[in-house]
XYZ file of C-alpha atoms in Angstrom:
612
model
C 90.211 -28.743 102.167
C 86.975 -30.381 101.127
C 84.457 -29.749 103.417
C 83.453 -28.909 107.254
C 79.430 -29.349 107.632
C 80.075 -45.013 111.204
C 80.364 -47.780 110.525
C 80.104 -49.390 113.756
C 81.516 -52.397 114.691
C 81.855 -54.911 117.525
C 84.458 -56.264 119.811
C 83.728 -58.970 122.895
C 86.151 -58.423 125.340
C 87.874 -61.180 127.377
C 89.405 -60.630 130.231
C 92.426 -63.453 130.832
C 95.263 -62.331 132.543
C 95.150 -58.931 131.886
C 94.823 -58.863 128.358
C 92.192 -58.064 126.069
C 91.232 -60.065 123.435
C 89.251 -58.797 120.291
C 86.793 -60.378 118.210
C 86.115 -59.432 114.396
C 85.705 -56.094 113.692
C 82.052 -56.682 112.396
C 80.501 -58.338 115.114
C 77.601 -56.325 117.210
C 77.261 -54.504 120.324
C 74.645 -53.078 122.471
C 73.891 -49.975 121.702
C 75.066 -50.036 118.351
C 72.850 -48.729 115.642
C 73.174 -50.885 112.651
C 69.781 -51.433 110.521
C 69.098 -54.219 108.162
C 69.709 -53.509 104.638
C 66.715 -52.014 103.307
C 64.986 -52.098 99.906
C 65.282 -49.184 98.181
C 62.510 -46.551 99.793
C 59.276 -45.763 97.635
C 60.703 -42.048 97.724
C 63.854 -42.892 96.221
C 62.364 -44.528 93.437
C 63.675 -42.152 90.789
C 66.993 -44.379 90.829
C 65.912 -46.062 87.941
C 63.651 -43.648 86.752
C 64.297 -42.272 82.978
C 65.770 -38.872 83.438
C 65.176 -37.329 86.618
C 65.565 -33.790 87.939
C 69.042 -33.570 88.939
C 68.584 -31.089 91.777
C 65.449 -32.978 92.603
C 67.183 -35.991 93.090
C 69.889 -34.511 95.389
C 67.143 -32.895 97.779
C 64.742 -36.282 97.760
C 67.745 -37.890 99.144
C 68.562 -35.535 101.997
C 64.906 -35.459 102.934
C 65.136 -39.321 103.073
C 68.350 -39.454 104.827
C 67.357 -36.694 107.695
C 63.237 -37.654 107.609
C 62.260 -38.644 111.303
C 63.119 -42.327 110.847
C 66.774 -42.294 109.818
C 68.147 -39.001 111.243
C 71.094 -39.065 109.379
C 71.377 -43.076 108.960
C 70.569 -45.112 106.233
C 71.255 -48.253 104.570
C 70.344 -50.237 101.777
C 70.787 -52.305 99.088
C 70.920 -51.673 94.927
C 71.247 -54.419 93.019
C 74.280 -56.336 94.753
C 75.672 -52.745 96.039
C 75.377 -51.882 99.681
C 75.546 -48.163 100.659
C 75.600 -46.985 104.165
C 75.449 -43.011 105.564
C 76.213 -43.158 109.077
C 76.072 -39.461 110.346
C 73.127 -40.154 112.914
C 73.800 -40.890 116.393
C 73.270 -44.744 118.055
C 70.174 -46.182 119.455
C 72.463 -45.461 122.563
C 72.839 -41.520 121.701
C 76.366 -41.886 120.223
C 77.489 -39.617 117.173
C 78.410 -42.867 114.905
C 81.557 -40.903 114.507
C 82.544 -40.921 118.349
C 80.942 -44.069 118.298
C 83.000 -45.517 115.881
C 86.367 -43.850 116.899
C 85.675 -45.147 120.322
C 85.054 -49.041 119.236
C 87.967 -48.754 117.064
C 90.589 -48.186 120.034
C 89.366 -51.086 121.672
C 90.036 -53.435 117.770
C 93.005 -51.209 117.416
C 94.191 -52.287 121.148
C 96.663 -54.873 120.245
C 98.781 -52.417 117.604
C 99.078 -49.677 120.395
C 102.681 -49.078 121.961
C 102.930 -51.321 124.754
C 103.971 -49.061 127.775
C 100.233 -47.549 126.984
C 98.948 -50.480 127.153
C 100.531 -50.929 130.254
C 98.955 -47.538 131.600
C 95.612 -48.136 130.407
C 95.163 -51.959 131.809
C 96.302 -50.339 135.010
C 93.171 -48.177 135.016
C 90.580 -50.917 133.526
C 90.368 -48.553 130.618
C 88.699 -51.472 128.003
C 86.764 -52.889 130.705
C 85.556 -49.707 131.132
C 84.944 -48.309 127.891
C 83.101 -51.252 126.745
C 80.825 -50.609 129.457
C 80.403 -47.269 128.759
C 80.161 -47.725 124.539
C 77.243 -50.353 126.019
C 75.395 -47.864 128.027
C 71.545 -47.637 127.601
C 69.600 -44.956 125.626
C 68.421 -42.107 127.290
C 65.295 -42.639 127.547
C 65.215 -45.823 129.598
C 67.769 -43.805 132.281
C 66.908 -42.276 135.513
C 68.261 -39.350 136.346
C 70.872 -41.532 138.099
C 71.685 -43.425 135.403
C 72.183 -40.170 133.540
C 74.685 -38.641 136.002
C 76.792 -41.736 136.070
C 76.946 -41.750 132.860
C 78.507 -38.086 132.700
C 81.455 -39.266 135.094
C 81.821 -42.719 133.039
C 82.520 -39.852 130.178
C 84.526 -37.639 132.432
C 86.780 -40.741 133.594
C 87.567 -42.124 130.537
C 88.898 -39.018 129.163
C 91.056 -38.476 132.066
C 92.309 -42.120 132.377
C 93.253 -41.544 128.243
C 94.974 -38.402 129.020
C 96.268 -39.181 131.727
C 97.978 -42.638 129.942
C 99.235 -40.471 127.328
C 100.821 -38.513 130.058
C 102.235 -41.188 131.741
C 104.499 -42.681 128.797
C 105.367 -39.451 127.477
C 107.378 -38.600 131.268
C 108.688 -42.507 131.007
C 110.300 -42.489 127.694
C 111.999 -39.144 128.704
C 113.217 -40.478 131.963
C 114.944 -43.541 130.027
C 116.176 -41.041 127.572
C 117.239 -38.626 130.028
C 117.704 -40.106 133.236
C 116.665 -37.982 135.942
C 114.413 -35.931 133.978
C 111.137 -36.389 136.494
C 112.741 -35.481 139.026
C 113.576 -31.781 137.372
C 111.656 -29.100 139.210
C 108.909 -27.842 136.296
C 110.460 -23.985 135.680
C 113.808 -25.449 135.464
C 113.196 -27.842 132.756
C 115.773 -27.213 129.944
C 113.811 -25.816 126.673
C 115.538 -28.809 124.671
C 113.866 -31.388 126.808
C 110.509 -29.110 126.778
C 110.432 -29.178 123.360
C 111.767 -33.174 123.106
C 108.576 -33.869 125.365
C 106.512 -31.927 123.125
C 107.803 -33.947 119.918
C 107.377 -37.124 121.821
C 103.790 -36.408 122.850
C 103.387 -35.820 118.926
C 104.887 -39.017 117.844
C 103.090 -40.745 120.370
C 99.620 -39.461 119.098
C 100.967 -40.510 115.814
C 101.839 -44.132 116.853
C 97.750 -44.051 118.237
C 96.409 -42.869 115.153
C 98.038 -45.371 113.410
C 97.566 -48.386 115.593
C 93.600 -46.935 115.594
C 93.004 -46.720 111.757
C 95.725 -48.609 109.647
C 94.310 -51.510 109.242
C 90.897 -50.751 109.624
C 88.363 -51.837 106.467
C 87.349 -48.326 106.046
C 90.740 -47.075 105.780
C 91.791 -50.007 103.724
C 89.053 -48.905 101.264
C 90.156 -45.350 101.285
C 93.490 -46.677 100.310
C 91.986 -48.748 97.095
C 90.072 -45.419 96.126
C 92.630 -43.427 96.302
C 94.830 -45.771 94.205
C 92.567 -45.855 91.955
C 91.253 -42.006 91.564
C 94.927 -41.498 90.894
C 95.101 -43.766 87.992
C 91.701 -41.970 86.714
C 93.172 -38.436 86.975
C 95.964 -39.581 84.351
C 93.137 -40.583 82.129
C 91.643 -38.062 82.186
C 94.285 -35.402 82.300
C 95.477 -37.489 79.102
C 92.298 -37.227 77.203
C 92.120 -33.573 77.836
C 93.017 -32.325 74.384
C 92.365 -28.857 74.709
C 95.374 -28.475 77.699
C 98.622 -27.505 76.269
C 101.127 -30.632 76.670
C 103.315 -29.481 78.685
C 100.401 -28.728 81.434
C 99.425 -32.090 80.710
C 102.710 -34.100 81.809
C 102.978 -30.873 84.519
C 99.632 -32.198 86.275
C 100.276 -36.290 85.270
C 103.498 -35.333 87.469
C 101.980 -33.882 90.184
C 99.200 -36.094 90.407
C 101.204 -39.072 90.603
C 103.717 -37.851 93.317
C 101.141 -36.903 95.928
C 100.792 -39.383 98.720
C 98.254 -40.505 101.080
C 98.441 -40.573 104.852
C 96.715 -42.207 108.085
C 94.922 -39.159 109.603
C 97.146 -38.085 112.612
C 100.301 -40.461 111.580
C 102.214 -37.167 110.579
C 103.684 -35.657 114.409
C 104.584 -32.483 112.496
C 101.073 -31.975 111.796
C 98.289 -31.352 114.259
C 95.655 -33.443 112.878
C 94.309 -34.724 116.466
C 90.989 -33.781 115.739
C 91.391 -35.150 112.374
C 91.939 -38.723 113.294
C 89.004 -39.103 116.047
C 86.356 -37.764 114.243
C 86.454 -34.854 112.659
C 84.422 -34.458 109.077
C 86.964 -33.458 106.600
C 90.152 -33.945 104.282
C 93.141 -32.070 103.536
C 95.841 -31.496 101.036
C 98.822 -30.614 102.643
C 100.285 -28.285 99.758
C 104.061 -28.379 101.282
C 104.455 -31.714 101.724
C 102.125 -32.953 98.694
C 100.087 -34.910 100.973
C 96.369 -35.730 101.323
C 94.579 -37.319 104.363
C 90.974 -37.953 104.722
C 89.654 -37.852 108.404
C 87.967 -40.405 110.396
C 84.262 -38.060 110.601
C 84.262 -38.835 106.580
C 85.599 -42.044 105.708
C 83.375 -43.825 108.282
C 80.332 -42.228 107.654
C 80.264 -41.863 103.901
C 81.618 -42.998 100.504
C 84.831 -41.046 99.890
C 85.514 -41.008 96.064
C 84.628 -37.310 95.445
C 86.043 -36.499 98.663
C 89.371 -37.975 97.331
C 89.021 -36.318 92.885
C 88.801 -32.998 95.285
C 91.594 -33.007 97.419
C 93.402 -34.305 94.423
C 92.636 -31.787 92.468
C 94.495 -29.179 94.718
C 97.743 -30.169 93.972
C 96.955 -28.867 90.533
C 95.375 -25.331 91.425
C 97.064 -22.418 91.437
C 98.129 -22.481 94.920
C 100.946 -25.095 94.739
C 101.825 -23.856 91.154
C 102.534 -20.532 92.863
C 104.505 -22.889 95.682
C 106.387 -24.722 93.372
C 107.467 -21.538 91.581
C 108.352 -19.918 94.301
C 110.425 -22.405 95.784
C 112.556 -22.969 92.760
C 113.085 -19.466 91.602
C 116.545 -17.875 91.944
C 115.376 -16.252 95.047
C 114.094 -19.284 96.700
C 117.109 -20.942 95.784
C 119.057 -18.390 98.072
C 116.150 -18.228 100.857
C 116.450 -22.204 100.954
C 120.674 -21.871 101.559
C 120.569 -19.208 104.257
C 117.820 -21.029 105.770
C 120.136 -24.167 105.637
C 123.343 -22.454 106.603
C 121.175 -20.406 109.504
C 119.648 -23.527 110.948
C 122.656 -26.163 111.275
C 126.089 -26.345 112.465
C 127.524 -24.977 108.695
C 129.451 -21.905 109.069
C 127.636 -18.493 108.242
C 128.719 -16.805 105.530
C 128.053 -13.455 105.768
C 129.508 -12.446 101.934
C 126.615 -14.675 101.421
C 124.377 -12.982 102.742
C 125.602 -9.670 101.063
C 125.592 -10.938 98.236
C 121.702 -11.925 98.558
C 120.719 -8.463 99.210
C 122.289 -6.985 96.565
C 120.610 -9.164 94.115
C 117.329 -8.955 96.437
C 115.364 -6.800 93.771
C 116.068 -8.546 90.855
C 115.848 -12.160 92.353
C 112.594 -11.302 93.721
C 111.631 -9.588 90.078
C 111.319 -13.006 88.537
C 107.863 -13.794 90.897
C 106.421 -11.363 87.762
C 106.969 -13.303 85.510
C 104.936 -15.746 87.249
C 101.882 -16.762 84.942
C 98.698 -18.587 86.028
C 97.828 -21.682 84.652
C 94.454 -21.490 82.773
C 93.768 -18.219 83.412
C 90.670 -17.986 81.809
C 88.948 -20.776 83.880
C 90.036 -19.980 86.692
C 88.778 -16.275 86.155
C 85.577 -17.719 85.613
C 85.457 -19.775 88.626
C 85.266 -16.455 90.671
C 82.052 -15.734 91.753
C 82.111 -12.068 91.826
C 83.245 -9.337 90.122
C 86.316 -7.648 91.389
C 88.046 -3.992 91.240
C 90.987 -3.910 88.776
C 93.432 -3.453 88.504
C 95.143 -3.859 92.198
C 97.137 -0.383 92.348
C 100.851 -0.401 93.875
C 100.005 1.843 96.747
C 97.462 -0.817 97.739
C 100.305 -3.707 97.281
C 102.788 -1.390 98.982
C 99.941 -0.863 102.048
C 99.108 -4.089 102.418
C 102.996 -5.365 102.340
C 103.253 -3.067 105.548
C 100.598 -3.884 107.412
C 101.277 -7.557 107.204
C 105.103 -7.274 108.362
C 103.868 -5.441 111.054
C 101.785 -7.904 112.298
C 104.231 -10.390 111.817
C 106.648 -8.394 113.973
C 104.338 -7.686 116.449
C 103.312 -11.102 117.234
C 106.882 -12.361 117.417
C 107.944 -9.313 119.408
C 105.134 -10.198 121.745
C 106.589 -13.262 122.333
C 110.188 -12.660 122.939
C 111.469 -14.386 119.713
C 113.755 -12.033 118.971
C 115.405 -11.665 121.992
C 115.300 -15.778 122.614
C 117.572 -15.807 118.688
C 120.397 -13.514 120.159
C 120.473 -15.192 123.755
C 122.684 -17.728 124.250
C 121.066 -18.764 127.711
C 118.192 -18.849 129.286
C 118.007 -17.971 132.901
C 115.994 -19.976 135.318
C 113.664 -18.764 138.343
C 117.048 -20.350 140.583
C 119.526 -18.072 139.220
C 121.088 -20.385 137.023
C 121.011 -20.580 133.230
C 120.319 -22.930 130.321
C 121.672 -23.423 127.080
C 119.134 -21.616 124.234
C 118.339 -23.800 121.618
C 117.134 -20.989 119.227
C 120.419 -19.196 120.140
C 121.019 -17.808 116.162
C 118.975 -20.720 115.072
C 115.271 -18.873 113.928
C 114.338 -22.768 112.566
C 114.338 -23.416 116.894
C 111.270 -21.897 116.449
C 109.074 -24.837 115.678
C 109.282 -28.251 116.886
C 111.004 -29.954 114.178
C 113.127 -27.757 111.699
C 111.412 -29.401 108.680
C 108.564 -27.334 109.556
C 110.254 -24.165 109.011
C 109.474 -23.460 105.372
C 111.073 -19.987 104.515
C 108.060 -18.764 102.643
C 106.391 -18.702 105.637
C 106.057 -14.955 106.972
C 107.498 -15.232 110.620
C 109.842 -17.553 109.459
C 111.159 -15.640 106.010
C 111.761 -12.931 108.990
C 113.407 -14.689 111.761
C 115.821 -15.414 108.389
C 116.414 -11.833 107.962
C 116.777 -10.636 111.149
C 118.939 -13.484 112.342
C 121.303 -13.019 109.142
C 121.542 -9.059 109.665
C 122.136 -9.675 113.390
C 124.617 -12.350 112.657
C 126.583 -9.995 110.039
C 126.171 -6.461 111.942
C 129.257 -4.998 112.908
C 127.553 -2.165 114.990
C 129.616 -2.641 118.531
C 126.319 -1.097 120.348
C 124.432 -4.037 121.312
C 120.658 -2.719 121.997
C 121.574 -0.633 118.189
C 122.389 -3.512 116.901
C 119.435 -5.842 117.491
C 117.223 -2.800 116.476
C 119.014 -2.353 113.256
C 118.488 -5.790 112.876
C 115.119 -5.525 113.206
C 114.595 -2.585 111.145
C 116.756 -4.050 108.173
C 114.581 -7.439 108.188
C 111.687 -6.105 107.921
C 112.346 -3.304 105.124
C 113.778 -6.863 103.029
C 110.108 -8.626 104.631
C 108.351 -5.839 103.555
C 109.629 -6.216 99.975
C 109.354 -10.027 99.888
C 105.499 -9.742 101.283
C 104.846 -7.056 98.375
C 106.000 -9.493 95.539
C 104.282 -12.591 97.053
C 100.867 -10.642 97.005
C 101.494 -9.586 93.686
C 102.579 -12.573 92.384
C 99.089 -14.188 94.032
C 97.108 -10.936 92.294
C 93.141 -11.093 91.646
C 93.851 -15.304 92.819
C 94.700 -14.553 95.985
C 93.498 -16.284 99.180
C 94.334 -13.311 101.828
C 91.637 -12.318 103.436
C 92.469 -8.692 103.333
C 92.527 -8.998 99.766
C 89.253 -10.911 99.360
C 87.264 -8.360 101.628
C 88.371 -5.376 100.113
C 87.269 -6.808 96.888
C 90.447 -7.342 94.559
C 90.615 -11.265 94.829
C 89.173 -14.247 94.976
C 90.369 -17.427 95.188
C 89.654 -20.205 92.574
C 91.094 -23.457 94.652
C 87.752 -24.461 96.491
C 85.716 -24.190 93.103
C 89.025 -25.503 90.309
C 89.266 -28.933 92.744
C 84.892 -29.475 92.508
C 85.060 -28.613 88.653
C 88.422 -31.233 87.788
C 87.216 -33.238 90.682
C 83.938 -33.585 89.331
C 85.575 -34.536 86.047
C 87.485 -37.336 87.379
C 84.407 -38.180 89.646
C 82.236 -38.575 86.042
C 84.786 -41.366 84.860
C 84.296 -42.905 88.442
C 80.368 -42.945 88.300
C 80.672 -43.979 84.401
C 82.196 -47.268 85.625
C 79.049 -48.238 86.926
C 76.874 -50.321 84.699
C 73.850 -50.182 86.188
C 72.428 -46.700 86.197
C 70.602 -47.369 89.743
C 73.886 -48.006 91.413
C 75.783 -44.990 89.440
C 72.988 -42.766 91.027
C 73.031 -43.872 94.290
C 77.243 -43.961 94.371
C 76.792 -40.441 93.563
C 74.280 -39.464 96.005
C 76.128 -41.588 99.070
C 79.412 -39.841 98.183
C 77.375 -36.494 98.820
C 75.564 -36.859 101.875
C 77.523 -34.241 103.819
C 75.594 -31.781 101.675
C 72.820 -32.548 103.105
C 71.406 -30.240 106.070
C 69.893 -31.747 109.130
C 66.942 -29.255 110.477
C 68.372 -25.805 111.133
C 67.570 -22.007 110.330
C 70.039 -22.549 107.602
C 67.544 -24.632 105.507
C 64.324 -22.916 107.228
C 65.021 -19.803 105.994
C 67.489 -20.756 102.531
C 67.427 -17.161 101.164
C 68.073 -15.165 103.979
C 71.384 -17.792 104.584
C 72.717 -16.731 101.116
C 72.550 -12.984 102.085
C 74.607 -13.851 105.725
C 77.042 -15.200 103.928
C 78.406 -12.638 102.003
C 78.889 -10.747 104.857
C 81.835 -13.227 106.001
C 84.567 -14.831 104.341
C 84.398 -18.946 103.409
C 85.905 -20.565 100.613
C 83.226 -23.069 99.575
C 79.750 -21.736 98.046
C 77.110 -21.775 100.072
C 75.607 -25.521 100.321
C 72.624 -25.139 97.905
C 75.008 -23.512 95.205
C 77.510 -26.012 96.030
C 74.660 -28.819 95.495
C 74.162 -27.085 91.800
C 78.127 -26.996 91.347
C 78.466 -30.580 92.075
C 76.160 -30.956 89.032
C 78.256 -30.138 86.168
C 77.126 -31.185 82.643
C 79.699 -34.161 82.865
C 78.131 -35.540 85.945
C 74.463 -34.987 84.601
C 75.090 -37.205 81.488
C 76.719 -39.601 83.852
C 73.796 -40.161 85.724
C 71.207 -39.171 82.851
C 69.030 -36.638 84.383
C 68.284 -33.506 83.310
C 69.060 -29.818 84.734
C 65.941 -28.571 86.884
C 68.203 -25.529 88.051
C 70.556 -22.289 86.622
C 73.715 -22.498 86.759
C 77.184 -20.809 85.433
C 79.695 -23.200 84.170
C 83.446 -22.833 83.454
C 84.389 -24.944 80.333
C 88.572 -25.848 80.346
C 88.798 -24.870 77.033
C 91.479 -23.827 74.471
C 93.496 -21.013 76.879
């Protein structure tokens, strides 16, 4: 994940027989805050100064971009290079976010499934969010004004919600006829679930009608292309990795694919494609997306070096190990042979356990790529080594969890019932009935390192295979069985992960730390130095560098009004990323600072990938 801390653009709507017609995506609207390009201010002059403060450069900015006359906008020129930072609101009190998401449904209108369509037109919803997106700016409103502006807000969201509603109950009913006329409680889970999936996909049909074609996302496509073809560079050029690390991350890099925020259904991203400010790398399905909150409000190029950079850190080598050791190899088949119509074997699964030790042996010889670095990347010194009894503890505690929660909820007893009975006496057919990969909405989801589902596995295999005639002693020897083989899956997994580990347990009693946030700045930064070095003229180089990190900057808050006392807060809670004004100083690695030739006017600690 890279961080948590718009371009805004125009459609005329014309209303001819109940269609809506879009103009170009650039033209204006009311409302819509969009200044001229500006020359570049008098206090921003150090862009083509000789050698500038680093640091100093990175805080003049922010002042600029939140001082009382851009409030998180601005936009101008360098050379022939425009740069925009849209993370103010609208003349019209919009964030340029919502702003922008907004607009873009109404340009995006066209690509949208047609039977929502349907249901929006018959609620005016364009006419009416035009209006609203048009609305005047709070200050020229009467109190009137101001209400009906709160149920113009109110309505929209309901006629939305209320569309998506509506198509998700018609494309059952056509592919279950009869369905909407099923009393609620007596819904069969399949269909529940087949709703559920369909509400998904539909989301995922919006997001990608909203953004695929959209010049921002276009651009984040290009970028990404070509930060891809930059990480081989530079992985290629780095001399003092050991080869076959090299080709390791060239492989890695080059298999990871980008993804329309919200156009995976198996992935909750709904915040992700309206406007949330962030990215992700999706580590099991080698996957990045960069949300609709960043890529219209910013440049995106170190967004896209750091998620990159995680499908090189130590948390998907430790994924990838995992999954094609001997004993994922076996997880992987009884998942398989649990989850479908193949017969069980339950030799199989005998066999398993008596080789469970020694399969899951081979996580020790699990070795961390660059050790040294990424030892250095923690910022604090840690208790070593982790004893047993502590591995052994914490392998316990985290079953039972596990356990509990699915207890709680009746998972258990949903795997070994083979119906489901109904508030009118009748039954339905279980769909998790010996099936623990029932337990999400698609089966793909069930990866069996997961904890509850690496359980359900075990439990479901020992109550499949139990020849105890007792039924209540054999679900809880089931239970107990599964979770002594949890318990000693758990234990290896967390000492596989060791002093690297992202647990939280782990990182508050003071035996880990996780390298990934700071290992994807420090390569992304690398990669982000070629980027910036492309630049000829130094002016431009700066100012790429400073657009792409706006979202460092802090609008007015106790935060930045009292900067020291916010350092000592936040060790007293768990976050991955350094606090912003150390992150500001990480950001400036000696790579970066020769890029942009200005010198160090702050301490620091770097890690240097050297010779391992």
């Amino acid at each position: 994940m890279w961080k948590k801390p718009s371009r805004l653009l125009s459609v005329i709507l014309c209303l001819l027989a109940a269609c809506t017609t879009l103009q170009d995506h650039d033209s204006s609207t009311p409302g819509e805050r969009n200044p001229e390009k500006q020359e570049i201010p008098e206090s921003l002059s150090f862009l083509h100064s000789k050698k500038p403060p680093c640091l100093e450069m990175v805080r003049k900015f922010c002042d600029k971009l939140y001082s009382p006359e851009n409030q998180g906008s601005m936009s101008f020129t360098v050379g022939t290079t425009n740069f925009d930072v849209k993370m103010g609101r609208t003349e019209n009190d919009f964030l340029q976010k919502d702003y922008e998401f907004m607009k873009s449904k109404l340009t995006g209108w066209k690509r949208f499934p047609r039977d929502l369509r349907a249901s929006l037109n018959s609620h005016e919803f364009s006419r009416k969010l035009r209006q609203y997106l048009s609305r005047t700016s709070p200050q020229k409103m009467t109190l009137q004004n101001r209400m009906r502006t709160l149920r113009d807000e109110d309505e929209l969201s309901f006629i939305w919600n209320l569309a998506v509603k509506e198509v998700v109950l018609s494309r059952m009913e056509k592919q279950y006829p009869g369905y909407s006329r099923i009393q609620e409680d007596l819904v069969p889970l399949e269909l529940k679930y087949e709703a559920q999936r369909l509400g998904r996909m539909l989301k995922a049909e919006i997001a990608i009608a909203i953004w695929s074609n959209h010049p921002n996302w276009k651009m984040v496509e290009s970028r990404f292309e070509k930060i891809k073809k930059t990480y081989v560079d530079e992985i290629q050029s780095s001399k003092q990795l050991p080869a076959d690390l090299q080709q390791k991350w060239m492989n890695r890099v080059e298999s990871v694919r980008l993804i329309v925020p919200g156009s995976d259904p198996q992935i909750d991203m709904e915040d992700c494609y309206k406007n949330e400010s962030n990215a992700y790398y999706f580590r099991e399905k080698n996957e990045i997306t960069v949300c609709a909150g960043d890529f219209n409000t910013e440049e995106i190029d170190q967004t896209l070096a750091h998620e990159l950079a995680h499908a090189l850190d130590l948390g998907r080598s430790r994924y990838l190990f995992q999954r094609q050791s001997k004993f994922g190899n076996h997880l992987e088949q009884i998942k398989e042979k649990s989850c479908s119509s193949k017969a069980f074997s339950c030799q199989d699964w005998d066999t398993m356990k008596e080789s469970f030790g020694n399969s899951l042996a081979e996580f020790q010889t699990y070795k961390a790529d660059l050790p040294e670095f990424n030892t250095c990347l923690q910022d604090k010194a840690l208790k070593t080594p982790i004893p047993d009894e502590y591995l052994t503890r914490i392998a316990k505690e985290n079953v039972d969890e596990t356990l509990a929660d699915l207890a709680q909820m009746n998972i258990f007893l949903r795997v070994i019932s083979p119906k489901i009975p109904l508030m009118n006496g009748s039954s339905q057919k279980n769909p998790m009935y010996l099936n623990p990969c029932a337990y999400y909405l698609w089966q793909t989801q069930a990866h069996p390192f997961e904890d509850d589902m690496s359980l359900l596995l075990f439990f479901t295999a020992e109550y499949r295979c139990s020849k105890e005639p007792v039924a209540a002693v054999r679900f809880k020897i089931a239970i107990d069985r599964a979770k002594d083989l949890q318990e000693q899956f758990v234990q290896a997994k967390v000492g596989m992960e060791g002093v690297y580990s992202e647990r939280e347990r782990l990182v508050t009693d003071g035996y880990s730390v996780s390298p990934a946030e700071r290992f994807a700045d420090a390569i992304g930064q690398r990669v982000f130095s070629r980027i910036l070095a492309a630049e000829q003229d130094m002016g431009v180089r700066r100012a790429r560098y400073l657009f792409n990190n706006a979202w460092l900057c802090r609008k007015p808050s106790l935060q930045k009004l009292f900067p020291a006392e916010a350092r000592v807060q936040k060790n007293y809670y768990v976050e991955p990323h350094s606090e912003i004004v150390q992150r500001q100083k990480e950001l400036l690695p000696d790579e970066i600072q020769e890029v942009l030739q200005c010198r160090q006017d702050f301490e620091s600690h770097q890690c240097v990938m050297g010779d391992q």
